[in-house]
PDB file of C-alpha atoms in Angstrom:
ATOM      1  CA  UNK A   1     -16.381  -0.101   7.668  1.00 90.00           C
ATOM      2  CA  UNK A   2     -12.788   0.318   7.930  1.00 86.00           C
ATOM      3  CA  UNK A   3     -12.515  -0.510  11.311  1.00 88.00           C
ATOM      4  CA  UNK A   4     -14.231  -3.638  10.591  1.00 90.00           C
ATOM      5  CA  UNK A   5     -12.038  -4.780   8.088  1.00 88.00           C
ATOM      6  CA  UNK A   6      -9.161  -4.239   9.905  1.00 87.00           C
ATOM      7  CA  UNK A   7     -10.526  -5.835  12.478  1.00 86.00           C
ATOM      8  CA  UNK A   8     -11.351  -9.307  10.504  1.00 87.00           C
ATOM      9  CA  UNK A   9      -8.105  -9.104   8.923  1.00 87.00           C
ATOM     10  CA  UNK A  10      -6.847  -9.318  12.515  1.00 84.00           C
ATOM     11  CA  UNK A  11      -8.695 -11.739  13.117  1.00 84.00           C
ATOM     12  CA  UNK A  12      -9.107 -14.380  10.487  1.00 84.00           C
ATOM     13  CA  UNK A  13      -6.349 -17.309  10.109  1.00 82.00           C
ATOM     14  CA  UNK A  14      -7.143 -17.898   6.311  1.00 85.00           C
ATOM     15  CA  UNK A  15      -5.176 -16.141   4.321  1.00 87.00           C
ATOM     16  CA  UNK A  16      -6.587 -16.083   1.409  1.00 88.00           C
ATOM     17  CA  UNK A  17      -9.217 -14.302   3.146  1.00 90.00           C
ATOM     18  CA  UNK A  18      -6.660 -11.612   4.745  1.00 89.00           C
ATOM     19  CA  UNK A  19      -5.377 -11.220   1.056  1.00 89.00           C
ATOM     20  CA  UNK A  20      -8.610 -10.642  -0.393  1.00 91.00           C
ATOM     21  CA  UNK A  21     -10.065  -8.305   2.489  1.00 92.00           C
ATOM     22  CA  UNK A  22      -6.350  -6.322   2.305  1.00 91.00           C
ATOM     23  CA  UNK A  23      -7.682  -5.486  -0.995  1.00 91.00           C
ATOM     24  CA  UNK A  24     -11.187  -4.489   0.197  1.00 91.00           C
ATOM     25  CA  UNK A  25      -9.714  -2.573   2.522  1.00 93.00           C
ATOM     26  CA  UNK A  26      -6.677  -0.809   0.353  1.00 92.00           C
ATOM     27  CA  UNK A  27     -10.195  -0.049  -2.134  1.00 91.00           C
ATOM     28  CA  UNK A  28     -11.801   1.782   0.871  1.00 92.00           C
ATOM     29  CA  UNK A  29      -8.292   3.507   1.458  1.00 91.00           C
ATOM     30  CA  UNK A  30      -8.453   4.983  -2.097  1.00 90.00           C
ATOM     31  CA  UNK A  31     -11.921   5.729  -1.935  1.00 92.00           C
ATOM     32  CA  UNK A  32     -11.308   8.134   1.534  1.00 90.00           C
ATOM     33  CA  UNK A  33      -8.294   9.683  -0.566  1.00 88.00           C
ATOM     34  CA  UNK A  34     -10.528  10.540  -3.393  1.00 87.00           C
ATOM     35  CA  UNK A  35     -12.795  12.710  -0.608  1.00 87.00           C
ATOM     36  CA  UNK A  36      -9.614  14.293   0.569  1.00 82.00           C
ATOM     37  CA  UNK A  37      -8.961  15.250  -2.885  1.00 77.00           C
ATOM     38  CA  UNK A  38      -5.629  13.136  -3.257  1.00 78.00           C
ATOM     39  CA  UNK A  39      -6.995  11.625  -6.867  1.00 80.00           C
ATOM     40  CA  UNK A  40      -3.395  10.712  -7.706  1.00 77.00           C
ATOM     41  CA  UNK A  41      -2.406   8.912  -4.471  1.00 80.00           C
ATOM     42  CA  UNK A  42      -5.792   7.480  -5.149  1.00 85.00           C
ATOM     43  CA  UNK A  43      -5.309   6.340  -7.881  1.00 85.00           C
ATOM     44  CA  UNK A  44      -1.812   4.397  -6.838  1.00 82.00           C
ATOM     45  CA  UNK A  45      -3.394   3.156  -3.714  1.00 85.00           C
ATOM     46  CA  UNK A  46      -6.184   1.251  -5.946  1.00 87.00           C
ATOM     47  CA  UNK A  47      -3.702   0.533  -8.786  1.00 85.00           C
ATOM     48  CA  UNK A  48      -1.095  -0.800  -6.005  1.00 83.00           C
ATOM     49  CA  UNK A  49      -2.670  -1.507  -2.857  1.00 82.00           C
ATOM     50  CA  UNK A  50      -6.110  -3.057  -3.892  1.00 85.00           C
ATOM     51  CA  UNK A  51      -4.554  -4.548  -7.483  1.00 87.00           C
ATOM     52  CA  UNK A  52      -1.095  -5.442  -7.937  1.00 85.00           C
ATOM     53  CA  UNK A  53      -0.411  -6.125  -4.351  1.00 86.00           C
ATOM     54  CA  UNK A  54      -3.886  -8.612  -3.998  1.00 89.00           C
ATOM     55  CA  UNK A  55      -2.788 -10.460  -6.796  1.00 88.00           C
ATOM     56  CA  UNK A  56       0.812 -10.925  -5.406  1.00 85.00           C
ATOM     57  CA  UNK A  57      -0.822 -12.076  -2.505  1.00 86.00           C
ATOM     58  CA  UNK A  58      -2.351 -13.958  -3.897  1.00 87.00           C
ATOM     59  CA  UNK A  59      -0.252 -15.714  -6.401  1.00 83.00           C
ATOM     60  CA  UNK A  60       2.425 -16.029  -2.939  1.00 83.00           C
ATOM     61  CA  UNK A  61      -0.730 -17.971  -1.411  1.00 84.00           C
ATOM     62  CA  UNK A  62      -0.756 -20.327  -4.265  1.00 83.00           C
ATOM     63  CA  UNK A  63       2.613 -21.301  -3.562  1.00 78.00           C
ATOM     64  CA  UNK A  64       2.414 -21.518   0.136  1.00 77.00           C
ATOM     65  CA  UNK A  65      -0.267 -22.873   2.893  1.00 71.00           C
ATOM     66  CA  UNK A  66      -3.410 -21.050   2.694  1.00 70.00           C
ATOM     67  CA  UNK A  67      -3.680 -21.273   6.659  1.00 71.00           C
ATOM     68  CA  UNK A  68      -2.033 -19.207   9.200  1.00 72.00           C
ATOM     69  CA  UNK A  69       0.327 -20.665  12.075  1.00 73.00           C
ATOM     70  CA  UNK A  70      -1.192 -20.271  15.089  1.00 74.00           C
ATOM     71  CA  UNK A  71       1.082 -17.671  17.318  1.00 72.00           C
ATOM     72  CA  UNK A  72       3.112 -19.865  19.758  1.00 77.00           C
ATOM     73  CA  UNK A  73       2.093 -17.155  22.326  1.00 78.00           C
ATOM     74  CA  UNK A  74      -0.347 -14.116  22.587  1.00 79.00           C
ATOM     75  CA  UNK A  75       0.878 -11.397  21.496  1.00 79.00           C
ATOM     76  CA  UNK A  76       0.643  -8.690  23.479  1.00 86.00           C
ATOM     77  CA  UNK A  77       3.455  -6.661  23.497  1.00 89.00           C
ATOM     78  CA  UNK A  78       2.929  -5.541  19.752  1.00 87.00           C
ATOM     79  CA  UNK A  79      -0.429  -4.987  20.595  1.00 88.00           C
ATOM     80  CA  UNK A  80       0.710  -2.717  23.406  1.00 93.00           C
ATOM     81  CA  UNK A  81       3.062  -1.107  20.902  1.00 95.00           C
ATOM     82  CA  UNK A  82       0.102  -0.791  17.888  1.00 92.00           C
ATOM     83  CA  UNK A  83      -2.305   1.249  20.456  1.00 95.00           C
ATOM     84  CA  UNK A  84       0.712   3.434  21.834  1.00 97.00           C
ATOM     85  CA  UNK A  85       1.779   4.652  18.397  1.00 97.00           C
ATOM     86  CA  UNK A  86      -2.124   4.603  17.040  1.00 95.00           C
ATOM     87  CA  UNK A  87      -2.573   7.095  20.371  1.00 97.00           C
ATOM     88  CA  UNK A  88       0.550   9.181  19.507  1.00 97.00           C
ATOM     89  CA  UNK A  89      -0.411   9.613  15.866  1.00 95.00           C
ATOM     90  CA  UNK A  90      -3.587  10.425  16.948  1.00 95.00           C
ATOM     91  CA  UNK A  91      -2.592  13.154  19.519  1.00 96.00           C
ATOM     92  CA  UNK A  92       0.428  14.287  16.663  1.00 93.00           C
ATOM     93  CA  UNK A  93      -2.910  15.094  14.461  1.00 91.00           C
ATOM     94  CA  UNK A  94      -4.340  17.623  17.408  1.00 91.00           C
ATOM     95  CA  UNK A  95      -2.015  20.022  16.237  1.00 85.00           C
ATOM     96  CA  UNK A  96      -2.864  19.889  12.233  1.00 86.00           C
ATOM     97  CA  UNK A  97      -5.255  22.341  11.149  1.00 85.00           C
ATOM     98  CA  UNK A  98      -8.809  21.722  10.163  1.00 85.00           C
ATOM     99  CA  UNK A  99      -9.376  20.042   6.869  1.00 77.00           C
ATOM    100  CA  UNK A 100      -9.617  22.200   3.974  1.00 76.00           C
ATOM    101  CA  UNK A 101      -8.639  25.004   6.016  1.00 82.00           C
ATOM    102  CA  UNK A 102      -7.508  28.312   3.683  1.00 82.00           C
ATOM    103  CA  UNK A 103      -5.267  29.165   6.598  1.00 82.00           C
ATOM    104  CA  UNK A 104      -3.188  25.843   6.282  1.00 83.00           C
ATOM    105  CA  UNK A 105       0.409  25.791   6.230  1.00 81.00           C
ATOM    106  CA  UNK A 106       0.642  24.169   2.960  1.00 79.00           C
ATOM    107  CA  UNK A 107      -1.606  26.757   0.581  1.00 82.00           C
ATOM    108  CA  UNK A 108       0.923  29.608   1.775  1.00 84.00           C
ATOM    109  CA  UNK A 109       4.153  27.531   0.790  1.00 83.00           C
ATOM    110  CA  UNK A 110       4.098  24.318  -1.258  1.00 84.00           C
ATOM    111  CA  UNK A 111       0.464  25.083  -3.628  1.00 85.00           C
ATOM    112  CA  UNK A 112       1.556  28.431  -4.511  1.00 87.00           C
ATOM    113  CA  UNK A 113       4.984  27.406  -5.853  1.00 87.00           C
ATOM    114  CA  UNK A 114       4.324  24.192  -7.504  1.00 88.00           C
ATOM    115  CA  UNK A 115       1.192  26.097  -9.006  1.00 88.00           C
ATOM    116  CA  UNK A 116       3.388  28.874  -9.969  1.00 89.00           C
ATOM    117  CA  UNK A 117       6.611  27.558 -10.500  1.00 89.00           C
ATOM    118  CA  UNK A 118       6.057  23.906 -11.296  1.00 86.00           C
ATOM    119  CA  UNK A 119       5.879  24.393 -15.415  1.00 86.00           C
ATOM    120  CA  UNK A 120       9.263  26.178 -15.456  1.00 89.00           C
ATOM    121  CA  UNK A 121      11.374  24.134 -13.010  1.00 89.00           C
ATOM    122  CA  UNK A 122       9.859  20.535 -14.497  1.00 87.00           C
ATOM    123  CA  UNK A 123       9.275  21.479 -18.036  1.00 87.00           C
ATOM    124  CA  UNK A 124       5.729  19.883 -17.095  1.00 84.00           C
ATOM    125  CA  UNK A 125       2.832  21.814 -18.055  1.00 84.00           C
ATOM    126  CA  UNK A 126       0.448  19.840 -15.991  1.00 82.00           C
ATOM    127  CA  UNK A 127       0.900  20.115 -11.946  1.00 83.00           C
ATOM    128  CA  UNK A 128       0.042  16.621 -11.157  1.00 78.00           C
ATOM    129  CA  UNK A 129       2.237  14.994 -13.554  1.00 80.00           C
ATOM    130  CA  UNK A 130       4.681  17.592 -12.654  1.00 83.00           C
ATOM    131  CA  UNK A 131       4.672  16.189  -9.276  1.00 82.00           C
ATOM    132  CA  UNK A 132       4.014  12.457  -9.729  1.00 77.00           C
ATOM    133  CA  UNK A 133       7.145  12.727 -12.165  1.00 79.00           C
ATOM    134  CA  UNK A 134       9.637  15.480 -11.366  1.00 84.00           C
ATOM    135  CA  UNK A 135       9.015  16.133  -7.485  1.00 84.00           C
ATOM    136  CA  UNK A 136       8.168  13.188  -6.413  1.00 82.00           C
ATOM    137  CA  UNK A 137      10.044  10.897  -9.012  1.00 82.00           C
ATOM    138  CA  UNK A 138      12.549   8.977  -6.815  1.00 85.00           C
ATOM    139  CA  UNK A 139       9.552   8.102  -4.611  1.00 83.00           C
ATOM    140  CA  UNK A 140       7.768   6.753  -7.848  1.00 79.00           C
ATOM    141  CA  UNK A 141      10.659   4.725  -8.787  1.00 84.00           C
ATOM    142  CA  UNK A 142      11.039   3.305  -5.777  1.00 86.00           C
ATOM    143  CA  UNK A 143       7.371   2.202  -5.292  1.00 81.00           C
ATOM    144  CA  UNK A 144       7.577   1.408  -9.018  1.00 83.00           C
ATOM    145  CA  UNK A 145      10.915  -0.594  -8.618  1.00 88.00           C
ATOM    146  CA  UNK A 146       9.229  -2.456  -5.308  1.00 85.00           C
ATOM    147  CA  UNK A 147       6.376  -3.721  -7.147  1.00 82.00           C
ATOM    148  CA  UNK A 148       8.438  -4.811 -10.236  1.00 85.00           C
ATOM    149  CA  UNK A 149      10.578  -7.072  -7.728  1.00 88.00           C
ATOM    150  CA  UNK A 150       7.383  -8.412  -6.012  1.00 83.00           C
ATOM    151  CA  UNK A 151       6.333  -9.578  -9.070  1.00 82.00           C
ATOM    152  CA  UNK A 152       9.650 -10.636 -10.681  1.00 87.00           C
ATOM    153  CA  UNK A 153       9.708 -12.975  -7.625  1.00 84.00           C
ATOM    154  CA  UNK A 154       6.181 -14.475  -7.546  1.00 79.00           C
ATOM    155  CA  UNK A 155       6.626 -15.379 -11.453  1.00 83.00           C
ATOM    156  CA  UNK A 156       9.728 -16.693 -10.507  1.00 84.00           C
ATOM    157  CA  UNK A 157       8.706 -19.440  -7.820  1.00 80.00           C
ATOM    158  CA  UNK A 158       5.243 -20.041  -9.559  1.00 78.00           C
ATOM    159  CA  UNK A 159       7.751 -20.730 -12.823  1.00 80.00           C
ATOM    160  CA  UNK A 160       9.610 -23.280  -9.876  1.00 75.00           C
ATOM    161  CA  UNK A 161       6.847 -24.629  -8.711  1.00 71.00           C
ATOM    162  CA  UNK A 162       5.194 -25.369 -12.440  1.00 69.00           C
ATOM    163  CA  UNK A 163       8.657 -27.089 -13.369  1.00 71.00           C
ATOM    164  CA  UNK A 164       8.994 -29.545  -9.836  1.00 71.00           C
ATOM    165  CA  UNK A 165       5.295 -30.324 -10.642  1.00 70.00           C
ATOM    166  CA  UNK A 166       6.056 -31.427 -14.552  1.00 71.00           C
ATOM    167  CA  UNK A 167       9.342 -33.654 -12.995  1.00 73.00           C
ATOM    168  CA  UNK A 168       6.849 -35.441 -10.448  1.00 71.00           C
ATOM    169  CA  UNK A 169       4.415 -35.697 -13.604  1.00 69.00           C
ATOM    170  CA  UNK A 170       7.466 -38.105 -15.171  1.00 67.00           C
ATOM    171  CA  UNK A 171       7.956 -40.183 -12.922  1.00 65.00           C
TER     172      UNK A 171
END
């Protein structure tokens, strides 16, 4: 179902529908992280990807043409690029262990300190927040910080836009 998505986002030249099926599909994203047990990144992927970020779209589409250009020539050399890095990512995840696997590098290195150490490096007593916040808390800013300036931007030209439309209401 993914596949398909990304496939009519491809293909579609109205963008309101690309905005609204980016959102399907960043709600499908969230939904496979929840099955690989990444709740949090879930939870920022369907907060971020499927909200905020549809509704910037959104509001951008308001203030812009809600059809797509059409390409002044095919474009196959980033198509060519696309399936080359789609095969090496592929092949790169040949070498990954199985999913879930006890035997994984990461549940002999990273788990076992942030599960043991976490609480008295951060100060956190609870390992997700611990991470979200303290570990990972430039990362959060910046995605934070990102979305703030997104929407800092959109309110600003759909503030533009509302004053240009009262001066033509004048005159």
């Amino acid at each position: 179902m993914m596949a398909a998505t990304a496939l009519a986002i491809a293909r579609v030249r109205n963008l309101f529908a690309v905005a609204v099926l980016g959102g399907l599909y960043s709600f499908m994203m969230a939904t496979v992280l929840v099955v690989l047990d990444a709740v949090d990144v879930a939870m920022t992927e369907a907060a971020v990807g499927a909200g905020i970020s549809t509704v910037l779209l959104l509001g951008t589409l308001y203030l812009t043409r809600s059809e797509e250009a059409a390409p002044r020539r095919r474009a196959v050399l980033p198509l060519v690029v696309a399936l080359i890095t789609g095969g090496l990512l592929a092949y790169g995840t040949l070498g990954l262990p199985e999913f879930g696997s006890p035997d994984s590098v990461i549940h002999h290195h990273v788990v076992p300190r942030y599960l043991e150490q976490g609480p008295q490096e951060t100060g956190v007593p609870n390992v997700v927040t611990a991470v979200l916040a303290s570990y990972r808390g430039y990362d959060t800013l910046g995605e934070t910080t990102v979305i703030f300036t997104a929407g800092v931007g959109v309110l600003a030209l759909l503030r533009r836009r509302r004053r240009d439309s009262d001066e033509e209401g004048r005159r």
